[in-house]
Short mmCIF file of C-alpha atoms and ligand atoms in Angstrom, two decimals:
data_model
loop_
_atom_site.label_atom_id
_atom_site.label_comp_id
_atom_site.label_asym_id
_atom_site.label_seq_id
_atom_site.Cartn_x
_atom_site.Cartn_y
_atom_site.Cartn_z
CA MET A 1 22.12 152.29 217.98
CA SER A 2 19.29 154.62 217.61
CA TYR A 3 18.68 155.28 213.27
CA ASP A 4 19.87 158.01 211.64
CA SER A 5 17.02 158.85 209.13
CA GLU A 6 19.85 161.24 207.51
CA ASN A 7 22.50 158.63 206.60
CA ILE A 8 23.17 158.39 203.13
CA PHE A 9 21.00 155.08 202.24
CA ALA A 10 18.44 156.34 203.64
CA LYS A 11 18.52 159.49 201.71
CA ILE A 12 18.53 156.96 198.47
CA LEU A 13 15.65 155.58 199.51
CA ARG A 14 13.67 159.15 199.59
CA GLY A 15 14.93 159.56 196.45
CA GLU A 16 17.08 162.69 197.22
CA ILE A 17 20.08 160.91 196.17
CA PRO A 18 19.88 159.47 193.03
CA CYS A 19 21.64 155.65 192.68
CA ASP A 20 21.99 153.01 189.99
CA LYS A 21 19.71 150.24 190.03
CA VAL A 22 19.75 146.64 189.83
CA TYR A 23 16.88 145.52 191.31
CA GLU A 24 13.78 145.88 194.23
CA ASN A 25 10.73 144.59 195.36
CA ASP A 26 8.56 145.43 198.23
CA HIS A 27 11.10 145.38 200.98
CA ALA A 28 14.16 145.46 199.32
CA LEU A 29 16.66 147.81 197.21
CA ALA A 30 19.43 147.58 195.43
CA PHE A 31 21.82 149.73 193.48
CA ASN A 32 25.38 150.01 192.59
CA ASP A 33 28.79 150.34 195.00
CA ILE A 34 29.61 154.28 194.17
CA GLY A 35 33.14 152.73 194.50
CA PRO A 36 33.44 149.12 192.89
CA GLN A 37 35.68 146.92 194.54
CA ALA A 38 35.32 144.78 191.56
CA PRO A 39 33.57 143.79 188.86
CA VAL A 40 30.26 143.33 190.50
CA HIS A 41 29.70 145.03 193.41
CA VAL A 42 25.96 145.66 194.57
CA LEU A 43 24.51 146.66 197.64
CA ILE A 44 21.00 145.37 198.70
CA ILE A 45 19.02 147.48 201.78
CA PRO A 46 16.02 146.60 203.52
CA LYS A 47 13.78 149.50 202.93
CA GLY A 48 12.63 149.82 206.23
CA GLU A 49 14.96 151.81 209.00
CA TYR A 50 17.86 149.62 210.34
CA VAL A 51 20.95 150.05 211.51
CA SER A 52 22.99 146.60 211.66
CA SER A 53 22.26 142.64 210.27
CA SER A 54 21.80 142.39 214.20
CA ASP A 55 19.37 144.93 214.42
CA PHE A 56 17.44 143.62 211.05
CA SER A 57 17.57 139.77 212.01
CA ALA A 58 15.42 140.65 215.57
CA THR A 59 13.43 142.71 214.97
CA ALA A 60 12.16 143.13 210.61
CA SER A 61 9.00 141.10 209.94
CA ASP A 62 9.08 137.31 207.90
CA ALA A 63 8.11 139.20 205.24
CA GLU A 64 10.82 141.68 205.44
CA LEU A 65 12.97 139.31 205.85
CA ALA A 66 12.57 137.13 203.33
CA GLY A 67 12.22 139.79 200.42
CA PHE A 68 15.03 140.97 201.65
CA LEU A 69 17.18 138.10 200.99
CA ARG A 70 15.03 137.18 197.59
CA ALA A 71 16.57 140.15 196.94
CA ILE A 72 19.61 138.99 196.93
CA HIS A 73 18.97 135.75 195.39
CA ALA A 74 17.37 138.08 192.07
CA VAL A 75 20.85 140.43 192.32
CA ALA A 76 23.27 137.26 192.29
CA GLU A 77 20.78 135.52 189.09
CA LYS A 78 20.90 139.95 186.91
CA THR A 79 24.64 140.32 187.99
CA GLY A 80 25.26 136.62 186.08
CA VAL A 81 27.36 135.69 188.90
CA LEU A 82 24.92 132.68 190.27
CA GLU A 83 27.48 129.96 188.28
CA SER A 84 30.83 131.45 188.91
CA GLY A 85 29.96 132.18 192.78
CA TYR A 86 30.25 135.47 194.66
CA ARG A 87 30.46 136.58 198.16
CA LEU A 88 28.27 138.62 200.12
CA ILE A 89 29.36 141.11 203.20
CA ALA A 90 27.35 142.84 206.17
CA ASN A 91 30.16 145.31 207.62
CA ALA A 92 28.18 146.21 211.11
CA GLY A 93 29.81 148.04 213.68
CA GLU A 94 33.38 149.46 214.54
CA ASP A 95 35.31 146.51 214.26
CA GLY A 96 33.62 145.59 211.40
CA HIS A 97 34.10 148.69 209.66
CA GLN A 98 30.33 149.70 209.08
CA GLU A 99 30.58 153.05 207.46
CA VAL A 100 27.23 153.56 206.24
CA PRO A 101 24.47 153.04 209.23
CA HIS A 102 22.16 151.28 207.57
CA PHE A 103 22.06 147.45 207.67
CA HIS A 104 23.78 146.35 203.85
CA VAL A 105 25.20 143.44 202.43
CA HIS A 106 27.77 144.11 199.73
CA LEU A 107 27.44 141.24 197.06
CA VAL A 108 31.05 140.92 195.28
CA GLY A 109 32.39 138.95 192.08
CA GLY A 110 32.79 139.04 188.77
CA ARG A 111 36.59 138.50 189.65
CA ARG A 112 38.28 135.61 191.97
CA ILE A 113 38.06 138.19 195.25
CA GLY A 114 40.83 136.29 197.14
CA ARG A 115 40.23 134.48 200.67
CA MET A 116 38.01 135.41 203.35
CA ILE A 117 39.47 138.13 205.33
CA GLN A 118 42.76 139.92 204.51
CA ARG A 119 44.82 141.10 207.95
CA ALA A 120 45.15 144.05 208.89
CA ASP A 121 49.08 144.66 209.50
P1 LIG B 1 29.92 149.36 204.32
O1 LIG B 1 31.48 150.11 205.10
O2 LIG B 1 29.32 150.85 205.18
O3 LIG B 1 30.29 148.23 205.09
O4 LIG B 1 30.38 150.16 202.83
C1 LIG B 1 29.68 151.61 202.51
C2 LIG B 1 29.73 151.31 200.97
O5 LIG B 1 28.60 152.46 200.61
C3 LIG B 1 30.80 151.35 200.04
O6 LIG B 1 31.49 150.66 200.19
C4 LIG B 1 30.94 152.95 199.90
O7 LIG B 1 31.35 152.97 198.73
C5 LIG B 1 29.30 152.46 199.36
N1 LIG B 1 28.34 154.41 199.46
C6 LIG B 1 29.04 155.54 199.95
N2 LIG B 1 27.83 156.07 199.74
C7 LIG B 1 27.15 155.77 198.11
C8 LIG B 1 26.36 156.34 197.95
O8 LIG B 1 25.96 158.26 197.31
N3 LIG B 1 26.03 156.08 196.53
C9 LIG B 1 26.32 154.13 196.36
N4 LIG B 1 25.90 154.08 195.71
N5 LIG B 1 27.31 153.70 197.79
C10 LIG B 1 28.33 154.74 198.45
#
């Protein structure tokens, strides 16, 4: 799948759409999800044009990979969930129910968030 530069996160990165920024470094931006599903629900995205986690893992530079992972830690620290715990979710493709085609990780916490996978039925 080729990268669609008109996706909503690309527009946020270009500053065309505002976001509620939580953290930023050279390679990643983190902002609150517009429809939070937990008291803490932050999206962490790489600044580069990557569609999915596979795309990012396979083709990003070492600096981008490191910057992205460091951003996840910084967000966990900044939102106060390091001790209480949190979950990272990266949806990919149709089965994974990925809605925005720019790689992102959801960091959710601030309450007990239950079992890992909900049954679809
Ligand atoms: P996905 O299903 O692709 O993993 O999740 C996309 C997430 O992006 C959803 O949780 C949705 O609420 C969030 N989202 C969609 N549009 C916007 C937006 O314009 N701003 C922000 N902050 N989040 C958005």
